[in-house]
mmCIF file of C-alpha atoms and ligand atoms in Angstrom:
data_model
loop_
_atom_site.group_PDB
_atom_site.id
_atom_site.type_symbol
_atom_site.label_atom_id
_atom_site.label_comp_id
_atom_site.label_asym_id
_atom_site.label_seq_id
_atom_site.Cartn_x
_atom_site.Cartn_y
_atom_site.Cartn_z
ATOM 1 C CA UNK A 1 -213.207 135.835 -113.960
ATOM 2 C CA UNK A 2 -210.612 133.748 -115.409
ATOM 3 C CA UNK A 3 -209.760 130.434 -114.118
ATOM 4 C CA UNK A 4 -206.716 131.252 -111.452
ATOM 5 C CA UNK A 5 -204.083 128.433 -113.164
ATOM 6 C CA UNK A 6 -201.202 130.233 -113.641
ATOM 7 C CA UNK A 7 -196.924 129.847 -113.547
ATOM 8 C CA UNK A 8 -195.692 132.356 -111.225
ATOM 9 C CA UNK A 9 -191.935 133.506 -112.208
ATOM 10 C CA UNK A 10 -189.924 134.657 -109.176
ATOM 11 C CA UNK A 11 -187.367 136.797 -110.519
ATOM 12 C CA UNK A 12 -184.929 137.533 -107.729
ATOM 13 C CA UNK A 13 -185.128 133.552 -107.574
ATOM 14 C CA UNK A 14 -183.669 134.352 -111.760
ATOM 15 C CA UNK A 15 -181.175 136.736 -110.609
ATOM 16 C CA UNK A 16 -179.553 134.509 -107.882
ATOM 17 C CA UNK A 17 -179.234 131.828 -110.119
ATOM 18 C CA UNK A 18 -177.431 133.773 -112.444
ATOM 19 C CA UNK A 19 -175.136 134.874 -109.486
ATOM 20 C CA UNK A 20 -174.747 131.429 -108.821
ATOM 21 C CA UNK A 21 -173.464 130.770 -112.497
ATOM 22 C CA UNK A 22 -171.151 133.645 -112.426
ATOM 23 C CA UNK A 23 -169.596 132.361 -108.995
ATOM 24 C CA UNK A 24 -169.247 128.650 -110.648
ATOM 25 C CA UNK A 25 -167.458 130.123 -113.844
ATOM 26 C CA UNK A 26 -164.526 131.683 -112.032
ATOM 27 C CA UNK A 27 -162.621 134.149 -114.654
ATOM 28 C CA UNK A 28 -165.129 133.282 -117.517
ATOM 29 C CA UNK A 29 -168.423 135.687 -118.106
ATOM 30 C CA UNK A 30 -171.953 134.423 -118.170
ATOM 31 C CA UNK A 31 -173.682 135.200 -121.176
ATOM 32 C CA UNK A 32 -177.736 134.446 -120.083
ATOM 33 C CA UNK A 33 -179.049 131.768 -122.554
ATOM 34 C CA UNK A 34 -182.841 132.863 -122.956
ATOM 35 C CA UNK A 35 -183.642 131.020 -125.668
ATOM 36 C CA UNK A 36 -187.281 129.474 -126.175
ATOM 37 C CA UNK A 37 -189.142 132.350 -124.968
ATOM 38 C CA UNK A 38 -186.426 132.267 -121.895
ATOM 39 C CA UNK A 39 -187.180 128.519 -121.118
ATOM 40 C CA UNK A 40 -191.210 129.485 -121.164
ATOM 41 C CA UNK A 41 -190.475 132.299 -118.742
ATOM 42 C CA UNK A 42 -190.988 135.197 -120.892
ATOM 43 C CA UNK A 43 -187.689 136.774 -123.285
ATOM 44 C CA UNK A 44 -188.597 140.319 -122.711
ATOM 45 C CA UNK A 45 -189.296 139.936 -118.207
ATOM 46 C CA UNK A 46 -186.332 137.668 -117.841
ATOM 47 C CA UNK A 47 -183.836 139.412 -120.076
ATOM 48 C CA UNK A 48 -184.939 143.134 -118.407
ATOM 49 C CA UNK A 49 -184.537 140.822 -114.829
ATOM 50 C CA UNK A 50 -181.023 140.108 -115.887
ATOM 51 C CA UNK A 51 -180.171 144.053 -117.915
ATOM 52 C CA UNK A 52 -178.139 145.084 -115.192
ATOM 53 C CA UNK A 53 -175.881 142.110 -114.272
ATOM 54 C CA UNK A 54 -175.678 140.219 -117.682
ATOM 55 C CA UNK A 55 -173.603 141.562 -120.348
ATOM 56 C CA UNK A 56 -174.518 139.183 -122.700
ATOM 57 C CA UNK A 57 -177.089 137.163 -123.908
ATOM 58 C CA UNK A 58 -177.476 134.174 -125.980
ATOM 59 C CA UNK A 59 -180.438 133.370 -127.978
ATOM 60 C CA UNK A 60 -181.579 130.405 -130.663
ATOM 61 C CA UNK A 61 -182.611 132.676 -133.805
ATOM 62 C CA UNK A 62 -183.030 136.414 -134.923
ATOM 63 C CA UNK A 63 -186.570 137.006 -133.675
ATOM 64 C CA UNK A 64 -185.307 136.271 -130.007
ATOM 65 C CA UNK A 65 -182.706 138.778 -130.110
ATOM 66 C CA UNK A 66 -185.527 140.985 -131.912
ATOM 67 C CA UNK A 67 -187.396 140.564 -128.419
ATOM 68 C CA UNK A 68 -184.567 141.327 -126.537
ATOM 69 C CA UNK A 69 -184.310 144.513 -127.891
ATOM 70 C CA UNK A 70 -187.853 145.194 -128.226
ATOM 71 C CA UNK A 71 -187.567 145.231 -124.539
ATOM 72 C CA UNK A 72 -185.049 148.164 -124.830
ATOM 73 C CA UNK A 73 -182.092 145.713 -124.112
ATOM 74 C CA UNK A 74 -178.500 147.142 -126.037
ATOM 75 C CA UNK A 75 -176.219 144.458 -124.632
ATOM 76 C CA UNK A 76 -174.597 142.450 -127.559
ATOM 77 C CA UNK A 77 -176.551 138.914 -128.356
ATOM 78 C CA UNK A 78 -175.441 136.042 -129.456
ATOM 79 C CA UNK A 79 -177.547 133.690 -132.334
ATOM 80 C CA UNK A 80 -176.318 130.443 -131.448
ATOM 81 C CA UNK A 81 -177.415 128.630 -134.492
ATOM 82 C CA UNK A 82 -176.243 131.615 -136.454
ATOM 83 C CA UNK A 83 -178.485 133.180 -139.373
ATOM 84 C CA UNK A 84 -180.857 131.427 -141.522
ATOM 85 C CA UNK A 85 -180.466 133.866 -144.412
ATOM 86 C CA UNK A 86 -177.652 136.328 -146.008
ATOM 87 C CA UNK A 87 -179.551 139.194 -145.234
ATOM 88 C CA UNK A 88 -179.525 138.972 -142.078
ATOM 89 C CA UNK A 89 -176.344 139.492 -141.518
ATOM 90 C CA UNK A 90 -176.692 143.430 -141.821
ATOM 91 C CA UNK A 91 -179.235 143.089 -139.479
ATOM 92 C CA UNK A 92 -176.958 141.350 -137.436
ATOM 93 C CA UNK A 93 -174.285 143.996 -137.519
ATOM 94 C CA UNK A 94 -176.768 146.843 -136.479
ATOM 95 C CA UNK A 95 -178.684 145.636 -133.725
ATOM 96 C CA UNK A 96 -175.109 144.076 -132.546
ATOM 97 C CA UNK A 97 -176.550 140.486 -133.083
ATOM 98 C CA UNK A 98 -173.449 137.607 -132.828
ATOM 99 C CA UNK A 99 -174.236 135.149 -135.025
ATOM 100 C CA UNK A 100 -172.088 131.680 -134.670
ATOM 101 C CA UNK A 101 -171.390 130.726 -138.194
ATOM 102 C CA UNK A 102 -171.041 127.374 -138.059
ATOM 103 C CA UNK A 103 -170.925 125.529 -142.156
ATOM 104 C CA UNK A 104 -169.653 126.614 -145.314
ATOM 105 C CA UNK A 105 -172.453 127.921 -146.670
ATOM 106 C CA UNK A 106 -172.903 130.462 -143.973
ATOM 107 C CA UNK A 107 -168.983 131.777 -144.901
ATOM 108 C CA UNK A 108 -170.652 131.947 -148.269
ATOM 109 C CA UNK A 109 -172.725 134.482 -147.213
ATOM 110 C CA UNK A 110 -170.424 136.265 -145.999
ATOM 111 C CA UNK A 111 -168.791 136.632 -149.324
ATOM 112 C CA UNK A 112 -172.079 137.765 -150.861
ATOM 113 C CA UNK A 113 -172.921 139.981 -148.236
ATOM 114 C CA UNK A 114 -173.629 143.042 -149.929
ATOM 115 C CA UNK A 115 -172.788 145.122 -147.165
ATOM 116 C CA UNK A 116 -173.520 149.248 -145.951
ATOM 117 C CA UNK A 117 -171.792 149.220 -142.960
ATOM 118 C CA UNK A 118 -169.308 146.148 -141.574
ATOM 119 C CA UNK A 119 -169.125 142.322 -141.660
ATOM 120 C CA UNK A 120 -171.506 141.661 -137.792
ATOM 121 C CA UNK A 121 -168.911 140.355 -134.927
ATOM 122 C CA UNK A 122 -169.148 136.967 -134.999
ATOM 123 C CA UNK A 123 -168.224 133.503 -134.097
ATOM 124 C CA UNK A 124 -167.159 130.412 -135.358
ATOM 125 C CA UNK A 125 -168.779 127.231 -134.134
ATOM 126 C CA UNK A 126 -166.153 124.278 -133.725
ATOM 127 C CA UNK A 127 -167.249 120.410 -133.989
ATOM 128 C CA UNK A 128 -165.981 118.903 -131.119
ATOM 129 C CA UNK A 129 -167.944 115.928 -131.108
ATOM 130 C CA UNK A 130 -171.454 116.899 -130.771
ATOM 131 C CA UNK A 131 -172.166 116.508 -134.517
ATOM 132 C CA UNK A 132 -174.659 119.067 -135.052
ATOM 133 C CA UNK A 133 -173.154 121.843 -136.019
ATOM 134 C CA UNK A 134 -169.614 123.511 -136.555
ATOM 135 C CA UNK A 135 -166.364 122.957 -138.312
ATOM 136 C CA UNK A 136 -164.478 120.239 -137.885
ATOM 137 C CA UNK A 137 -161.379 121.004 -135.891
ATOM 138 C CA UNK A 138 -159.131 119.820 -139.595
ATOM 139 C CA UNK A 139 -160.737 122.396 -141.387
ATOM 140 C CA UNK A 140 -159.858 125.515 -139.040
ATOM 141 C CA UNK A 141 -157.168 126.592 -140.599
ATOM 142 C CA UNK A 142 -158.716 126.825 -144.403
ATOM 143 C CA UNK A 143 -162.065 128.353 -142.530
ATOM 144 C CA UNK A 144 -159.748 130.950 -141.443
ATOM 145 C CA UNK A 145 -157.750 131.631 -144.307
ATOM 146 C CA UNK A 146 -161.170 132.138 -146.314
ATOM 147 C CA UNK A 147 -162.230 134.560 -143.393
ATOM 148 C CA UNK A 148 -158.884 136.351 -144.065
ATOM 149 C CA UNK A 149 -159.249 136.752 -147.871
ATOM 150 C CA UNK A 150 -162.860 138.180 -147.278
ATOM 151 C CA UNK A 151 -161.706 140.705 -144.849
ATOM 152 C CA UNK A 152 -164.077 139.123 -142.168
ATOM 153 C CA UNK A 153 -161.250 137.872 -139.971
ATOM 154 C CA UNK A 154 -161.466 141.333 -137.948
ATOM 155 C CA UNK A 155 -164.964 140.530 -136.919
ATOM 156 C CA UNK A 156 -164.488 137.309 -135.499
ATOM 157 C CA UNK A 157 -164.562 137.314 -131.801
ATOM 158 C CA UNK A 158 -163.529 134.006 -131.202
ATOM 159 C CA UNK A 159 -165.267 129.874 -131.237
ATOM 160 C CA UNK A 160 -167.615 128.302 -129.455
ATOM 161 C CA UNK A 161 -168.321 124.517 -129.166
ATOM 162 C CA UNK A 162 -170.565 122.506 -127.338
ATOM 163 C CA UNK A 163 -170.814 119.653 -124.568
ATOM 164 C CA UNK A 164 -172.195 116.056 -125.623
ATOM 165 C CA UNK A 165 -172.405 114.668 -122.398
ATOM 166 C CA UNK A 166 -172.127 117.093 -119.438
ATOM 167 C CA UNK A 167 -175.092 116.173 -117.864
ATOM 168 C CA UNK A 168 -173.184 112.541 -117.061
ATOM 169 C CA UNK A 169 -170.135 113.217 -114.398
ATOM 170 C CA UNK A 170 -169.123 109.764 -115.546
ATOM 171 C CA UNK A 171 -169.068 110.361 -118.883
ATOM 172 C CA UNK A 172 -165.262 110.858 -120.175
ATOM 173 C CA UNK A 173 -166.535 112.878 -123.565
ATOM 174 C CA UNK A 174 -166.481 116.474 -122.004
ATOM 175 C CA UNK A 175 -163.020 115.999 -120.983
ATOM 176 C CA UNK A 176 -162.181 114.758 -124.553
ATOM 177 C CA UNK A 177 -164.447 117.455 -126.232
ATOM 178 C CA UNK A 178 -162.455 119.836 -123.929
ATOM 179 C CA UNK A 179 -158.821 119.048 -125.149
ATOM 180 C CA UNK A 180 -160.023 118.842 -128.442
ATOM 181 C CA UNK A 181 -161.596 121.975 -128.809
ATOM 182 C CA UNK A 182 -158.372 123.341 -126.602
ATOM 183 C CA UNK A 183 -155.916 122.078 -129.419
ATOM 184 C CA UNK A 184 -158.375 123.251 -132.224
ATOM 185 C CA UNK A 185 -158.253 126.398 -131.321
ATOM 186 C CA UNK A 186 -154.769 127.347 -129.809
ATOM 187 C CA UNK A 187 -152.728 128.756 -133.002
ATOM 188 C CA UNK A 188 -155.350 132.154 -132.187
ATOM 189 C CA UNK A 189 -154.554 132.485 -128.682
ATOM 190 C CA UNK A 190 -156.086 136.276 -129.411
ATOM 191 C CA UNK A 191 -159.514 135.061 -129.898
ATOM 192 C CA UNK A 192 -162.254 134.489 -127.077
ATOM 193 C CA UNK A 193 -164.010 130.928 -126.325
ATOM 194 C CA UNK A 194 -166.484 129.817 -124.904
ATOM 195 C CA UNK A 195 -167.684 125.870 -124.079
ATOM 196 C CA UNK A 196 -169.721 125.421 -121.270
ATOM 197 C CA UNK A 197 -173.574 125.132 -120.965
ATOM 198 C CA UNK A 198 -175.508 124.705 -117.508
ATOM 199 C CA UNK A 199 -174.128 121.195 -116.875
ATOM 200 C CA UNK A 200 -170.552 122.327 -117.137
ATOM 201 C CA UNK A 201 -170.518 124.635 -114.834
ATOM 202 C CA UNK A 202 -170.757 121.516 -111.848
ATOM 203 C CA UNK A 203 -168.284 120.149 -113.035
ATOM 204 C CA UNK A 204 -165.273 120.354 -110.763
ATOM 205 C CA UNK A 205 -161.765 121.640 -112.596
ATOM 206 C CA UNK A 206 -164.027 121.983 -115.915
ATOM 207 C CA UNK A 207 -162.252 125.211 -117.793
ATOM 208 C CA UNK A 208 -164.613 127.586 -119.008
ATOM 209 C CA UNK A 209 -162.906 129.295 -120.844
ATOM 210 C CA UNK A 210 -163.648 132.856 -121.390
ATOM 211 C CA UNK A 211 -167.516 132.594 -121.904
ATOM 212 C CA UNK A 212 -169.828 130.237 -119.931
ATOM 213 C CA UNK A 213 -173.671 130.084 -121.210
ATOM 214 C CA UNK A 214 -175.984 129.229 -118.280
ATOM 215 C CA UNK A 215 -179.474 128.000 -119.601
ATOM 216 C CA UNK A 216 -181.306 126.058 -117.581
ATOM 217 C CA UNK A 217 -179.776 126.862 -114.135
ATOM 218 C CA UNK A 218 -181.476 130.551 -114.258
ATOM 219 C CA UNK A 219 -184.684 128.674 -114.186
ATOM 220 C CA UNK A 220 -183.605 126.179 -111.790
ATOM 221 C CA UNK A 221 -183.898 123.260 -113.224
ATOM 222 C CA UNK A 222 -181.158 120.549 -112.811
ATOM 223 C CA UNK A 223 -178.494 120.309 -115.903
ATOM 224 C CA UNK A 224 -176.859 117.144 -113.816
ATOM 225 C CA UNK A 225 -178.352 113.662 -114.005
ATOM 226 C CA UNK A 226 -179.459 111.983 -111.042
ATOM 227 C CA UNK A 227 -179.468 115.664 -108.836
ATOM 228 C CA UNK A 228 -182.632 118.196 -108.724
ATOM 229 C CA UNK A 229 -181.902 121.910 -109.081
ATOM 230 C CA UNK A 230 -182.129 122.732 -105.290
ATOM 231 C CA UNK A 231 -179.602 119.662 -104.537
ATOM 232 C CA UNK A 232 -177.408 121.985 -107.028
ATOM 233 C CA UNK A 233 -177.816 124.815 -105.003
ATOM 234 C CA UNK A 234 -180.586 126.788 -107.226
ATOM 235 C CA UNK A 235 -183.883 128.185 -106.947
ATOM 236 C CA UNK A 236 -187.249 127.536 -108.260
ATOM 237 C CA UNK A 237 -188.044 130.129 -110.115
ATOM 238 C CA UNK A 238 -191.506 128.658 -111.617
ATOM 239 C CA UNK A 239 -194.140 128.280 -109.654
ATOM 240 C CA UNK A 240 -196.932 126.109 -111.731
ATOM 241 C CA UNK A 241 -200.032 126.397 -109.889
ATOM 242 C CA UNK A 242 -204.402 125.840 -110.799
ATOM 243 C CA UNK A 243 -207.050 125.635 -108.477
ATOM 244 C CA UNK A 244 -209.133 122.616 -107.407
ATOM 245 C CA UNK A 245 -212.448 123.102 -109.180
ATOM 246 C CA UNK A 246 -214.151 119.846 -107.399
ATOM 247 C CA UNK A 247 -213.502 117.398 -104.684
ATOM 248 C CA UNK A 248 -215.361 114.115 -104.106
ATOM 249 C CA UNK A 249 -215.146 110.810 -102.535
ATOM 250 C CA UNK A 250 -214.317 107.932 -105.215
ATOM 251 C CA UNK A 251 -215.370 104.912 -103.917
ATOM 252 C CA UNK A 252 -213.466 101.640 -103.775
ATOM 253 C CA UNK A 253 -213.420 100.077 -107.144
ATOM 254 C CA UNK A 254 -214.504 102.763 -108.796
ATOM 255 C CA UNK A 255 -211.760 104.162 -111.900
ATOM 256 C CA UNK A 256 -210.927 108.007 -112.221
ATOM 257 C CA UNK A 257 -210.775 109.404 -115.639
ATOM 258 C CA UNK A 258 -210.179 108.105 -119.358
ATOM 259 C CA UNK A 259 -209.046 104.445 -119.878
ATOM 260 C CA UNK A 260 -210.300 103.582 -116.619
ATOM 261 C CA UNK A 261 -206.835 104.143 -116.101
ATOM 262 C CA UNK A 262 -206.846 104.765 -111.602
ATOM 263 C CA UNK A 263 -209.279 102.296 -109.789
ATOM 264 C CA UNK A 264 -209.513 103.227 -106.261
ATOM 265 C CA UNK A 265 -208.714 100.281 -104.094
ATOM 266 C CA UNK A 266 -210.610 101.862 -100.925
ATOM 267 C CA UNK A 267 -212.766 104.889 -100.745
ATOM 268 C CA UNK A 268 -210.677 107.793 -101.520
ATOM 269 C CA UNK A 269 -211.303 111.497 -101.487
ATOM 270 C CA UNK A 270 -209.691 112.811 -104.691
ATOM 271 C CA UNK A 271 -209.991 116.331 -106.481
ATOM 272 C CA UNK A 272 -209.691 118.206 -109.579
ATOM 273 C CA UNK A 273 -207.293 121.039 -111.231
ATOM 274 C CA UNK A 274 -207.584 122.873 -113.827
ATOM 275 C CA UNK A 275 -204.640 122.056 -115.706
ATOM 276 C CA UNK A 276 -203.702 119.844 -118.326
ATOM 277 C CA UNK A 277 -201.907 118.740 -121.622
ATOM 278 C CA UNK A 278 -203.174 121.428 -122.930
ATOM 279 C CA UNK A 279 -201.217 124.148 -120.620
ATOM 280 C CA UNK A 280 -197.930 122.086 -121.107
ATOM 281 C CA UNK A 281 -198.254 119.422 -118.607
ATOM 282 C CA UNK A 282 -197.055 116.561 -119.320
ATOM 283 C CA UNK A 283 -199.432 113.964 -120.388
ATOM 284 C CA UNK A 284 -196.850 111.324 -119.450
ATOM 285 C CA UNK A 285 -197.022 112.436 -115.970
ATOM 286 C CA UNK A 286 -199.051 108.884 -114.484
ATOM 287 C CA UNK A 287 -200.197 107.843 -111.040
ATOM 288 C CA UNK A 288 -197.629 108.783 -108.176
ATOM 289 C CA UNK A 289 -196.702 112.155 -109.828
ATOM 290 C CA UNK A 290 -196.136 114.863 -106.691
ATOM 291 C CA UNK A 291 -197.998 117.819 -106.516
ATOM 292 C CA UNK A 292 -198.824 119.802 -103.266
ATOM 293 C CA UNK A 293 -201.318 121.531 -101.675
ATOM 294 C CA UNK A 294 -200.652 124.057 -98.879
ATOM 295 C CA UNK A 295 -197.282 123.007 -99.211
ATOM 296 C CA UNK A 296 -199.033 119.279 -98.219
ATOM 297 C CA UNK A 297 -197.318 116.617 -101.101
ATOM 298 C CA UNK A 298 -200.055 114.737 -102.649
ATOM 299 C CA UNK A 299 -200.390 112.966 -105.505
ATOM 300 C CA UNK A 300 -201.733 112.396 -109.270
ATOM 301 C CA UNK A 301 -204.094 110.020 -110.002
ATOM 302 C CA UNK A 302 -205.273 108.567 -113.156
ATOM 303 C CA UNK A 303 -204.649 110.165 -116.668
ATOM 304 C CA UNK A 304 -203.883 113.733 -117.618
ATOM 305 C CA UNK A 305 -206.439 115.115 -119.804
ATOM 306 C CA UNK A 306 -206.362 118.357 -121.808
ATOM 307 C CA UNK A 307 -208.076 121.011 -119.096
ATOM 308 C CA UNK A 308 -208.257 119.156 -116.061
ATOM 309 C CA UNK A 309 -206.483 116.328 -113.904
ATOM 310 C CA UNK A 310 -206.830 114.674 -110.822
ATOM 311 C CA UNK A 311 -205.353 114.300 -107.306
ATOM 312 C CA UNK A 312 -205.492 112.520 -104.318
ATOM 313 C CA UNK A 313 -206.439 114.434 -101.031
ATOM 314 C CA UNK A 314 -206.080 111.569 -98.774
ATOM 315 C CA UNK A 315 -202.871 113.500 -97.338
ATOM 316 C CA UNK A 316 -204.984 117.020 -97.387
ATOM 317 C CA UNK A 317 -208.288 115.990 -96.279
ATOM 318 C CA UNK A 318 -209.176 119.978 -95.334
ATOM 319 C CA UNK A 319 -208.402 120.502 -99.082
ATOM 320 C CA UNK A 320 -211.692 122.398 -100.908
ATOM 321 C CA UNK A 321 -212.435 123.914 -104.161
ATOM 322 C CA UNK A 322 -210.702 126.627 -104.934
ATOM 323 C CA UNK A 323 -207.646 125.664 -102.970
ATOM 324 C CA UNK A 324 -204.500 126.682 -105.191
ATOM 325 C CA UNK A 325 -202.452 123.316 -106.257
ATOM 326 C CA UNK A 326 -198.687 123.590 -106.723
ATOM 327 C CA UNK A 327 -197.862 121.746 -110.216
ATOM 328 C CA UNK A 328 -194.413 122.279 -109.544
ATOM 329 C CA UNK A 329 -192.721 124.990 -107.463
ATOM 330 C CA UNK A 330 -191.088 125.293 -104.188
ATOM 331 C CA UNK A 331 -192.369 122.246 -102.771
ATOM 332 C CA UNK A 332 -192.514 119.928 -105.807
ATOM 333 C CA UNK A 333 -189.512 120.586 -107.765
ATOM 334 C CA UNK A 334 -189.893 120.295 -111.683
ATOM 335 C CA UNK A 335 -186.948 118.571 -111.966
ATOM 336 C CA UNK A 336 -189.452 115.494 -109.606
ATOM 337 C CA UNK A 337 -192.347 115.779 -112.376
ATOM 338 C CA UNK A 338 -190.062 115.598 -115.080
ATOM 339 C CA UNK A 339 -188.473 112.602 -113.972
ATOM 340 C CA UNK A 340 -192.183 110.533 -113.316
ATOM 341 C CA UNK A 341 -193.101 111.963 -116.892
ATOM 342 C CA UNK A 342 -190.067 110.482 -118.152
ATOM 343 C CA UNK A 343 -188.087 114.178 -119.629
ATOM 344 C CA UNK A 344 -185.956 116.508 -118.391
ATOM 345 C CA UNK A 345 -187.429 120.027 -116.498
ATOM 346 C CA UNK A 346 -186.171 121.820 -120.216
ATOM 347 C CA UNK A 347 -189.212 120.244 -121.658
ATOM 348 C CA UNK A 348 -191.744 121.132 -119.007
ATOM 349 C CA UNK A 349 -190.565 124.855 -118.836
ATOM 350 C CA UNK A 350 -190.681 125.585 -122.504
ATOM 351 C CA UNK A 351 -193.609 123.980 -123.197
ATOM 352 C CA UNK A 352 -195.955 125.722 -120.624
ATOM 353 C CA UNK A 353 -198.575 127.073 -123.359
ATOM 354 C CA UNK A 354 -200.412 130.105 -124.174
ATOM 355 C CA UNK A 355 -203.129 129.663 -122.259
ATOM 356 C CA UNK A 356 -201.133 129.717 -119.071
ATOM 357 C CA UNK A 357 -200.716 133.616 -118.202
ATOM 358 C CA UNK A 358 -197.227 134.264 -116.077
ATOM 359 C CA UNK A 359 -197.276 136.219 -113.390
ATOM 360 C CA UNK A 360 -194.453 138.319 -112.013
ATOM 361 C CA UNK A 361 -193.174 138.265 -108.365
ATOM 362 C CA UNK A 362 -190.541 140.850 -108.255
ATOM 363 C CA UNK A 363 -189.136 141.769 -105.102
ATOM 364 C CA UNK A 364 -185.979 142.964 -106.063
ATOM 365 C CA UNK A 365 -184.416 145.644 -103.441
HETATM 366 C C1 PLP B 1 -179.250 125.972 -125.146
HETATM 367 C C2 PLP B 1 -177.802 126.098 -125.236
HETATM 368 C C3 PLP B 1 -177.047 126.386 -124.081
HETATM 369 C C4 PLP B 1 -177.648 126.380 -122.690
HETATM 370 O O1 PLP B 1 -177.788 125.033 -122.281
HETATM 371 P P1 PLP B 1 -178.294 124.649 -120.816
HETATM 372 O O2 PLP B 1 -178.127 123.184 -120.744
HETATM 373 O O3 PLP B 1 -179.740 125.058 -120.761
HETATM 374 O O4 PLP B 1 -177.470 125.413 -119.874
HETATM 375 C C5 PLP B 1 -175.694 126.617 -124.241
HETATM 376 N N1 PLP B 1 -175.111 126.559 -125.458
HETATM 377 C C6 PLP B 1 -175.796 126.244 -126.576
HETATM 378 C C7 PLP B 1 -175.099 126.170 -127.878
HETATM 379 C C8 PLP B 1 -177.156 125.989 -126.509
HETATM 380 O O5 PLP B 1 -177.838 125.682 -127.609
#
């Protein structure tokens, strides 16, 4: 029998999320950001979760759009770091893939594109301040005129940029990356945009334009600083659980695990779980780290190893082997863990590891 660690992945808990981001982007669309293996969740389980109320979706690279429609998904995608090669732009233009161009050498595909069918629909990725990718807002105009004289200009749907700072209400760079991008773009009042990742959408009077792209909030996890996902209105939708595989009594100045790290400072009943670095959690994750237990919060102890770490049970003292331990979940949020393991609940999510099977609760209606 397999060990029983495993993330369970509510996904009416993924579908009201995304309900919630369509409420909080008002006249703009949601396209469903699924990059990453859908934040760790699965591509293929949480795109089909979303088929019927999504009508877009927004990937990294080519092989996660790939997955999306090796899932039997035909709503347009969007490759938000564009293509990594000229030929797949044909690719892009059959399996309605969106790349977002975003440097010159990208346009100079385009002009070598030796094409069957069409230029792909795509967009053009605007450098509002972010400084990792896109045009500066100076060189629209020639980008265009280029886009013109190659006859692309009819398959560009519109420009996207992206937030800095969003994350940080007191940050003043998403209103400034907002005007800019507004003024950038406002001699093609014909084409679509779209700013806006998770964060953005909590912002209050933040325009969205005419796409949003929700990430993170479908999972739940927090896109604000200082506020867990819950406090923001969404669920969990990853449950992180592994059984207890021993319990014992540790007595008082004796040290739990490597380094020594945990000396018990009375005798303290403590157990096991069968999870570790090596399943994605975080190694960082010290002493005082929440977990639960029958919806009990206890807490870490000592340091994470690579298969197994430990708890204390002095708040669950009827806890035994083979009791299931909430990682994070309903009652220990991941936004909580990632904090004491000093990263955000991105990390955690996408870097739950092979090893870890996922497990399905679907109870949609
Ligand atoms: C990942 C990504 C998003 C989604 O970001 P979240 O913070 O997870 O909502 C949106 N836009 C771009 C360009 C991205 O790379």
């Amino acid at each position: 029998m397999p060990r029983q660690t495993t993330a369970y992945i509510d996904l009416e808990a993924l579908r009201n999320n995304y309900r919630t981001a369509c409420a909080r982007a008002g006249s703009a669309a949601a396209m469903a950001v699924v990059k990453a293996d859908g934040y760790g969740h699965g591509i293929a389980q949480v795109a089909l979760a979303l088929a019927d109320v999504a009508p877009k979706y927004a990937v990294a690279c080519i092989e996660e759009a790939e997955a999306i429609r090796a899932a039997g998904i035909s709503q347009p995608v969007v490759l938000l770091q564009g293509v990594h090669a000229c030929d797949d732009l044909g690719d892009c233009e059959r399996r309605h893939f969106e790349p977002v161009l975003h440097s010159e050498h990208q346009l100079d595909w385009l002009a070598r594109f030796e094409r069957s069918g069409d230029f792909p629909r795509f967009w053009l990725k605007i450098n509002t301040g972010m400084n990792r990718l896109g045009f500066r807002p100076d060189d629209l105009h020639a980008v265009m005129a280029r886009l013109e004289k190659l006859g692309a200009d009819s398959r560009l749907l519109g420009f996207v940029s992206h937030f800095a700072c969003a994350d940080d209400s007191n940050s003043p760079m998403t209103a400034t990356q907002t005007t800019t991008f507004e003024a950038a773009t406002s001699s093609w009042p014909e084409l679509m945009r779209s700013v806006g990742n998770s964060a953005a959408h909590f912002i209050p009077g933040q325009p969205l334009f005419d796409w949003s792209r929700p990430g993170i909030m479908l999972y739940g996890g927090s896109p604000i600083i200082g506020k867990t996902g819950p406090e923001l209105g969404l669920e969990p939708v990853m449950s992180l659980e592994a059984p207890l595989i021993t319990t014992r009594v540790v007595k008082a100045g004796e040290t739990v695990g490597y380094g020594g790290a945990w000396i018990a400072d009375q005798d303290t009943p403590m157990g096991m779980v069968a999870v570790g670095y090596g399943d994605g959690y975080p190694r960082h994750a010290g002493t005082g780290t929440p977990a639960a237990i029958g919806g009990r919060r206890i807490r870490l102890i000592g340091r994470v190893s690579m298969d197994m770490l430990a708890v204390d049970l002095s708040d669950a003292p009827a806890a035994r082997a083979g009791d299931s331990v909430e990682l994070w979940g309903r009652t220990v949020g991941v936004d909580e863990v990632a904090s004491c393991a000093g990263t955000i609940s991105y990390e955690l999510l996408t870097g739950i590891t092979r090893r870890v099977p996922r497990n399905y609760l679907k109870h949609l209606a």
